[in-house]
Amino acid sequence: MKPGAILVNTARGALVDEAAMIAALNSGHIRHAGLDVFHNEPLKADHPLAAHGERDAGGPCRLPHPGSVDDLAAAAPSIS
């Protein structure tokens, strides 16, 4: 990818080499990543992407995958 690029993956987690993406984020080669899928799901708390930091700190933006939401889950109260 070109330096400063933003990576967005909403297809399949296995399409992205997560280790290479984390290295590119850490080095600043890519500016940001937006992800709603991961190679292994659910993402464990000790996974490097979970520990990488939040969006405001330059970490990846992790969003829930809309395919995992059904009518029952969408109607449930959120837990924050």
mmCIF file of N, CA and C in Angstrom:
data_model
loop_
_atom_site.group_PDB
_atom_site.id
_atom_site.type_symbol
_atom_site.label_atom_id
_atom_site.label_comp_id
_atom_site.label_asym_id
_atom_site.label_seq_id
_atom_site.Cartn_x
_atom_site.Cartn_y
_atom_site.Cartn_z
ATOM 1 N N MET A 1 0.838 -1.189 0.000
ATOM 2 C CA MET A 1 0.000 0.000 0.000
ATOM 3 C C MET A 1 0.879 1.247 0.000
ATOM 4 N N LYS A 2 0.333 2.303 -0.538
ATOM 5 C CA LYS A 2 1.062 3.568 -0.541
ATOM 6 C C LYS A 2 1.164 4.108 0.875
ATOM 7 N N PRO A 3 2.252 4.801 1.203
ATOM 8 C CA PRO A 3 2.367 5.419 2.527
ATOM 9 C C PRO A 3 1.193 6.371 2.775
ATOM 10 N N GLY A 4 0.677 6.312 3.979
ATOM 11 C CA GLY A 4 -0.428 7.184 4.364
ATOM 12 C C GLY A 4 -1.804 6.659 4.009
ATOM 13 N N ALA A 5 -1.865 5.468 3.403
ATOM 14 C CA ALA A 5 -3.147 4.895 2.995
ATOM 15 C C ALA A 5 -3.993 4.525 4.214
ATOM 16 N N ILE A 6 -5.275 4.401 3.994
ATOM 17 C CA ILE A 6 -6.214 3.937 5.011
ATOM 18 C C ILE A 6 -6.750 2.594 4.534
ATOM 19 N N LEU A 7 -6.639 1.584 5.376
ATOM 20 C CA LEU A 7 -7.104 0.241 5.052
ATOM 21 C C LEU A 7 -8.493 0.044 5.643
ATOM 22 N N VAL A 8 -9.442 -0.403 4.819
ATOM 23 C CA VAL A 8 -10.786 -0.736 5.285
ATOM 24 C C VAL A 8 -11.079 -2.160 4.851
ATOM 25 N N ASN A 9 -11.471 -3.000 5.800
ATOM 26 C CA ASN A 9 -11.827 -4.376 5.487
ATOM 27 C C ASN A 9 -13.171 -4.696 6.125
ATOM 28 N N THR A 10 -14.176 -4.907 5.281
ATOM 29 C CA THR A 10 -15.492 -5.323 5.747
ATOM 30 C C THR A 10 -15.900 -6.636 5.075
ATOM 31 N N ALA A 11 -14.928 -7.320 4.464
ATOM 32 C CA ALA A 11 -15.230 -8.536 3.709
ATOM 33 C C ALA A 11 -14.974 -9.785 4.548
ATOM 34 N N ARG A 12 -13.746 -10.199 4.623
ATOM 35 C CA ARG A 12 -13.337 -11.381 5.390
ATOM 36 C C ARG A 12 -12.060 -11.040 6.127
ATOM 37 N N GLY A 13 -11.975 -11.460 7.384
ATOM 38 C CA GLY A 13 -10.799 -11.165 8.184
ATOM 39 C C GLY A 13 -9.523 -11.737 7.608
ATOM 40 N N ALA A 14 -9.613 -12.914 6.996
ATOM 41 C CA ALA A 14 -8.424 -13.584 6.473
ATOM 42 C C ALA A 14 -7.837 -12.893 5.245
ATOM 43 N N LEU A 15 -8.518 -11.908 4.682
ATOM 44 C CA LEU A 15 -7.983 -11.186 3.528
ATOM 45 C C LEU A 15 -6.815 -10.281 3.910
ATOM 46 N N VAL A 16 -6.715 -9.933 5.180
ATOM 47 C CA VAL A 16 -5.675 -9.015 5.652
ATOM 48 C C VAL A 16 -4.686 -9.786 6.517
ATOM 49 N N ASP A 17 -3.410 -9.620 6.239
ATOM 50 C CA ASP A 17 -2.355 -10.175 7.088
ATOM 51 C C ASP A 17 -2.285 -9.271 8.320
ATOM 52 N N GLU A 18 -2.887 -9.723 9.431
ATOM 53 C CA GLU A 18 -3.005 -8.871 10.608
ATOM 54 C C GLU A 18 -1.653 -8.443 11.166
ATOM 55 N N ALA A 19 -0.679 -9.346 11.174
ATOM 56 C CA ALA A 19 0.645 -8.991 11.689
ATOM 57 C C ALA A 19 1.279 -7.893 10.840
ATOM 58 N N ALA A 20 1.154 -8.002 9.513
ATOM 59 C CA ALA A 20 1.713 -6.979 8.622
ATOM 60 C C ALA A 20 0.970 -5.656 8.795
ATOM 61 N N MET A 21 -0.356 -5.717 8.989
ATOM 62 C CA MET A 21 -1.133 -4.497 9.179
ATOM 63 C C MET A 21 -0.735 -3.800 10.484
ATOM 64 N N ILE A 22 -0.554 -4.565 11.548
ATOM 65 C CA ILE A 22 -0.146 -3.989 12.836
ATOM 66 C C ILE A 22 1.233 -3.347 12.697
ATOM 67 N N ALA A 23 2.154 -4.018 12.003
ATOM 68 C CA ALA A 23 3.493 -3.448 11.788
ATOM 69 C C ALA A 23 3.398 -2.158 10.975
ATOM 70 N N ALA A 24 2.536 -2.141 9.953
ATOM 71 C CA ALA A 24 2.383 -0.942 9.124
ATOM 72 C C ALA A 24 1.754 0.205 9.916
ATOM 73 N N LEU A 25 0.802 -0.107 10.803
ATOM 74 C CA LEU A 25 0.224 0.926 11.668
ATOM 75 C C LEU A 25 1.276 1.467 12.634
ATOM 76 N N ASN A 26 2.024 0.565 13.243
ATOM 77 C CA ASN A 26 3.051 0.978 14.220
ATOM 78 C C ASN A 26 4.130 1.842 13.585
ATOM 79 N N SER A 27 4.485 1.533 12.336
ATOM 80 C CA SER A 27 5.547 2.288 11.664
ATOM 81 C C SER A 27 5.029 3.578 11.047
ATOM 82 N N GLY A 28 3.704 3.702 10.944
ATOM 83 C CA GLY A 28 3.130 4.877 10.309
ATOM 84 C C GLY A 28 3.003 4.746 8.800
ATOM 85 N N HIS A 29 3.356 3.570 8.256
ATOM 86 C CA HIS A 29 3.256 3.393 6.805
ATOM 87 C C HIS A 29 1.807 3.539 6.338
ATOM 88 N N ILE A 30 0.882 2.906 7.060
ATOM 89 C CA ILE A 30 -0.526 3.172 6.788
ATOM 90 C C ILE A 30 -1.056 4.046 7.914
ATOM 91 N N ARG A 31 -1.933 4.951 7.560
ATOM 92 C CA ARG A 31 -2.404 5.951 8.514
ATOM 93 C C ARG A 31 -3.443 5.396 9.469
ATOM 94 N N HIS A 32 -4.294 4.519 8.965
ATOM 95 C CA HIS A 32 -5.417 4.075 9.783
ATOM 96 C C HIS A 32 -5.975 2.785 9.219
ATOM 97 N N ALA A 33 -6.718 2.059 10.028
ATOM 98 C CA ALA A 33 -7.409 0.852 9.583
ATOM 99 C C ALA A 33 -8.817 0.863 10.157
ATOM 100 N N GLY A 34 -9.767 0.516 9.340
ATOM 101 C CA GLY A 34 -11.156 0.362 9.766
ATOM 102 C C GLY A 34 -11.569 -1.074 9.521
ATOM 103 N N LEU A 35 -11.946 -1.760 10.581
ATOM 104 C CA LEU A 35 -12.213 -3.195 10.492
ATOM 105 C C LEU A 35 -13.515 -3.556 11.187
ATOM 106 N N ASP A 36 -14.299 -4.430 10.565
ATOM 107 C CA ASP A 36 -15.424 -5.018 11.278
ATOM 108 C C ASP A 36 -15.376 -6.540 11.198
ATOM 109 N N VAL A 37 -14.288 -7.057 10.652
ATOM 110 C CA VAL A 37 -14.048 -8.491 10.600
ATOM 111 C C VAL A 37 -12.588 -8.755 10.956
ATOM 112 N N PHE A 38 -12.351 -9.930 11.518
ATOM 113 C CA PHE A 38 -11.008 -10.304 11.946
ATOM 114 C C PHE A 38 -10.761 -11.754 11.557
ATOM 115 N N HIS A 39 -9.495 -12.140 11.486
ATOM 116 C CA HIS A 39 -9.154 -13.511 11.109
ATOM 117 C C HIS A 39 -9.774 -14.501 12.085
ATOM 118 N N ASN A 40 -9.642 -14.252 13.368
ATOM 119 C CA ASN A 40 -10.253 -15.087 14.408
ATOM 120 C C ASN A 40 -11.259 -14.243 15.165
ATOM 121 N N GLU A 41 -12.486 -14.712 15.226
ATOM 122 C CA GLU A 41 -13.542 -13.988 15.935
ATOM 123 C C GLU A 41 -14.174 -14.904 16.962
ATOM 124 N N PRO A 42 -14.605 -14.375 18.082
ATOM 125 C CA PRO A 42 -14.509 -12.967 18.460
ATOM 126 C C PRO A 42 -13.072 -12.597 18.812
ATOM 127 N N LEU A 43 -12.766 -11.329 18.673
ATOM 128 C CA LEU A 43 -11.429 -10.817 18.973
ATOM 129 C C LEU A 43 -11.190 -10.924 20.480
ATOM 130 N N LYS A 44 -10.133 -11.613 20.849
ATOM 131 C CA LYS A 44 -9.833 -11.791 22.282
ATOM 132 C C LYS A 44 -9.193 -10.525 22.853
ATOM 133 N N ALA A 45 -9.376 -10.305 24.141
ATOM 134 C CA ALA A 45 -8.880 -9.100 24.804
ATOM 135 C C ALA A 45 -7.361 -8.964 24.707
ATOM 136 N N ASP A 46 -6.626 -10.084 24.616
ATOM 137 C CA ASP A 46 -5.168 -10.009 24.550
ATOM 138 C C ASP A 46 -4.636 -9.972 23.111
ATOM 139 N N HIS A 47 -5.510 -9.900 22.121
ATOM 140 C CA HIS A 47 -5.079 -9.828 20.726
ATOM 141 C C HIS A 47 -4.404 -8.479 20.484
ATOM 142 N N PRO A 48 -3.333 -8.439 19.686
ATOM 143 C CA PRO A 48 -2.635 -7.168 19.429
ATOM 144 C C PRO A 48 -3.540 -6.062 18.889
ATOM 145 N N LEU A 49 -4.559 -6.399 18.110
ATOM 146 C CA LEU A 49 -5.462 -5.360 17.610
ATOM 147 C C LEU A 49 -6.314 -4.776 18.729
ATOM 148 N N ALA A 50 -6.679 -5.598 19.694
ATOM 149 C CA ALA A 50 -7.460 -5.107 20.828
ATOM 150 C C ALA A 50 -6.592 -4.237 21.725
ATOM 151 N N ALA A 51 -5.320 -4.567 21.818
ATOM 152 C CA ALA A 51 -4.406 -3.830 22.688
ATOM 153 C C ALA A 51 -3.725 -2.672 21.967
ATOM 154 N N HIS A 52 -3.947 -2.536 20.663
ATOM 155 C CA HIS A 52 -3.216 -1.554 19.860
ATOM 156 C C HIS A 52 -3.583 -0.124 20.202
ATOM 157 N N GLY A 53 -4.754 0.090 20.725
ATOM 158 C CA GLY A 53 -5.167 1.453 21.046
ATOM 159 C C GLY A 53 -6.416 1.831 20.302
ATOM 160 N N GLU A 54 -7.012 2.871 20.738
ATOM 161 C CA GLU A 54 -8.252 3.321 20.135
ATOM 162 C C GLU A 54 -7.998 4.225 18.954
ATOM 163 N N ARG A 55 -9.045 4.505 18.222
ATOM 164 C CA ARG A 55 -8.991 5.305 17.011
ATOM 165 C C ARG A 55 -8.313 6.650 17.249
ATOM 166 N N ASP A 56 -8.620 7.322 18.350
ATOM 167 C CA ASP A 56 -8.045 8.635 18.613
ATOM 168 C C ASP A 56 -6.545 8.571 18.883
ATOM 169 N N ALA A 57 -6.062 7.399 19.274
ATOM 170 C CA ALA A 57 -4.632 7.239 19.558
ATOM 171 C C ALA A 57 -3.892 6.655 18.354
ATOM 172 N N GLY A 58 -4.538 6.618 17.200
ATOM 173 C CA GLY A 58 -3.900 6.081 16.007
ATOM 174 C C GLY A 58 -4.110 4.603 15.807
ATOM 175 N N GLY A 59 -4.890 3.991 16.681
ATOM 176 C CA GLY A 59 -5.162 2.570 16.552
ATOM 177 C C GLY A 59 -6.276 2.314 15.555
ATOM 178 N N PRO A 60 -6.519 1.040 15.259
ATOM 179 C CA PRO A 60 -7.562 0.717 14.296
ATOM 180 C C PRO A 60 -8.947 1.012 14.850
ATOM 181 N N CYS A 61 -9.855 1.331 13.981
ATOM 182 C CA CYS A 61 -11.251 1.532 14.342
ATOM 183 C C CYS A 61 -11.923 0.171 14.216
ATOM 184 N N ARG A 62 -12.366 -0.381 15.335
ATOM 185 C CA ARG A 62 -13.001 -1.692 15.341
ATOM 186 C C ARG A 62 -14.497 -1.491 15.497
ATOM 187 N N LEU A 63 -15.250 -1.980 14.530
ATOM 188 C CA LEU A 63 -16.695 -1.803 14.528
ATOM 189 C C LEU A 63 -17.378 -3.155 14.531
ATOM 190 N N PRO A 64 -18.593 -3.249 15.080
ATOM 191 C CA PRO A 64 -19.311 -4.520 15.013
ATOM 192 C C PRO A 64 -19.724 -4.815 13.578
ATOM 193 N N HIS A 65 -19.677 -6.075 13.215
ATOM 194 C CA HIS A 65 -20.047 -6.489 11.865
ATOM 195 C C HIS A 65 -21.573 -6.535 11.769
ATOM 196 N N PRO A 66 -22.173 -5.777 10.849
ATOM 197 C CA PRO A 66 -23.628 -5.730 10.784
ATOM 198 C C PRO A 66 -24.274 -7.064 10.434
ATOM 199 N N GLY A 67 -23.539 -7.984 9.840
ATOM 200 C CA GLY A 67 -24.084 -9.296 9.532
ATOM 201 C C GLY A 67 -24.380 -10.121 10.766
ATOM 202 N N SER A 68 -23.837 -9.722 11.904
ATOM 203 C CA SER A 68 -24.064 -10.476 13.135
ATOM 204 C C SER A 68 -25.286 -9.986 13.888
ATOM 205 N N VAL A 69 -25.977 -9.003 13.350
ATOM 206 C CA VAL A 69 -27.131 -8.438 14.040
ATOM 207 C C VAL A 69 -28.409 -8.983 13.423
ATOM 208 N N ASP A 70 -29.216 -9.615 14.268
ATOM 209 C CA ASP A 70 -30.540 -10.023 13.816
ATOM 210 C C ASP A 70 -31.580 -9.180 14.546
ATOM 211 N N ASP A 71 -32.844 -9.390 14.270
ATOM 212 C CA ASP A 71 -33.899 -8.577 14.880
ATOM 213 C C ASP A 71 -33.884 -8.667 16.399
ATOM 214 N N LEU A 72 -33.642 -9.865 16.939
ATOM 215 C CA LEU A 72 -33.630 -10.048 18.385
ATOM 216 C C LEU A 72 -32.459 -9.287 19.014
ATOM 217 N N ALA A 73 -31.263 -9.418 18.422
ATOM 218 C CA ALA A 73 -30.091 -8.725 18.960
ATOM 219 C C ALA A 73 -30.235 -7.217 18.827
ATOM 220 N N ALA A 74 -30.807 -6.758 17.731
ATOM 221 C CA ALA A 74 -30.972 -5.329 17.514
ATOM 222 C C ALA A 74 -31.946 -4.716 18.519
ATOM 223 N N ALA A 75 -32.919 -5.504 18.977
ATOM 224 C CA ALA A 75 -33.917 -4.991 19.925
ATOM 225 C C ALA A 75 -33.441 -5.051 21.365
ATOM 226 N N ALA A 76 -32.371 -5.783 21.637
ATOM 227 C CA ALA A 76 -31.871 -5.936 23.014
ATOM 228 C C ALA A 76 -31.236 -4.647 23.479
ATOM 229 N N PRO A 77 -31.379 -4.328 24.772
ATOM 230 C CA PRO A 77 -30.708 -3.118 25.278
ATOM 231 C C PRO A 77 -29.195 -3.290 25.226
ATOM 232 N N SER A 78 -28.508 -2.212 24.911
ATOM 233 C CA SER A 78 -27.046 -2.285 24.831
ATOM 234 C C SER A 78 -26.440 -2.260 26.213
ATOM 235 N N ILE A 79 -25.303 -2.899 26.332
ATOM 236 C CA ILE A 79 -24.560 -2.928 27.593
ATOM 237 C C ILE A 79 -23.289 -2.144 27.376
ATOM 238 N N SER A 80 -23.123 -1.073 28.096
ATOM 239 C CA SER A 80 -21.925 -0.241 27.937
ATOM 240 C C SER A 80 -21.115 -0.238 29.188
#
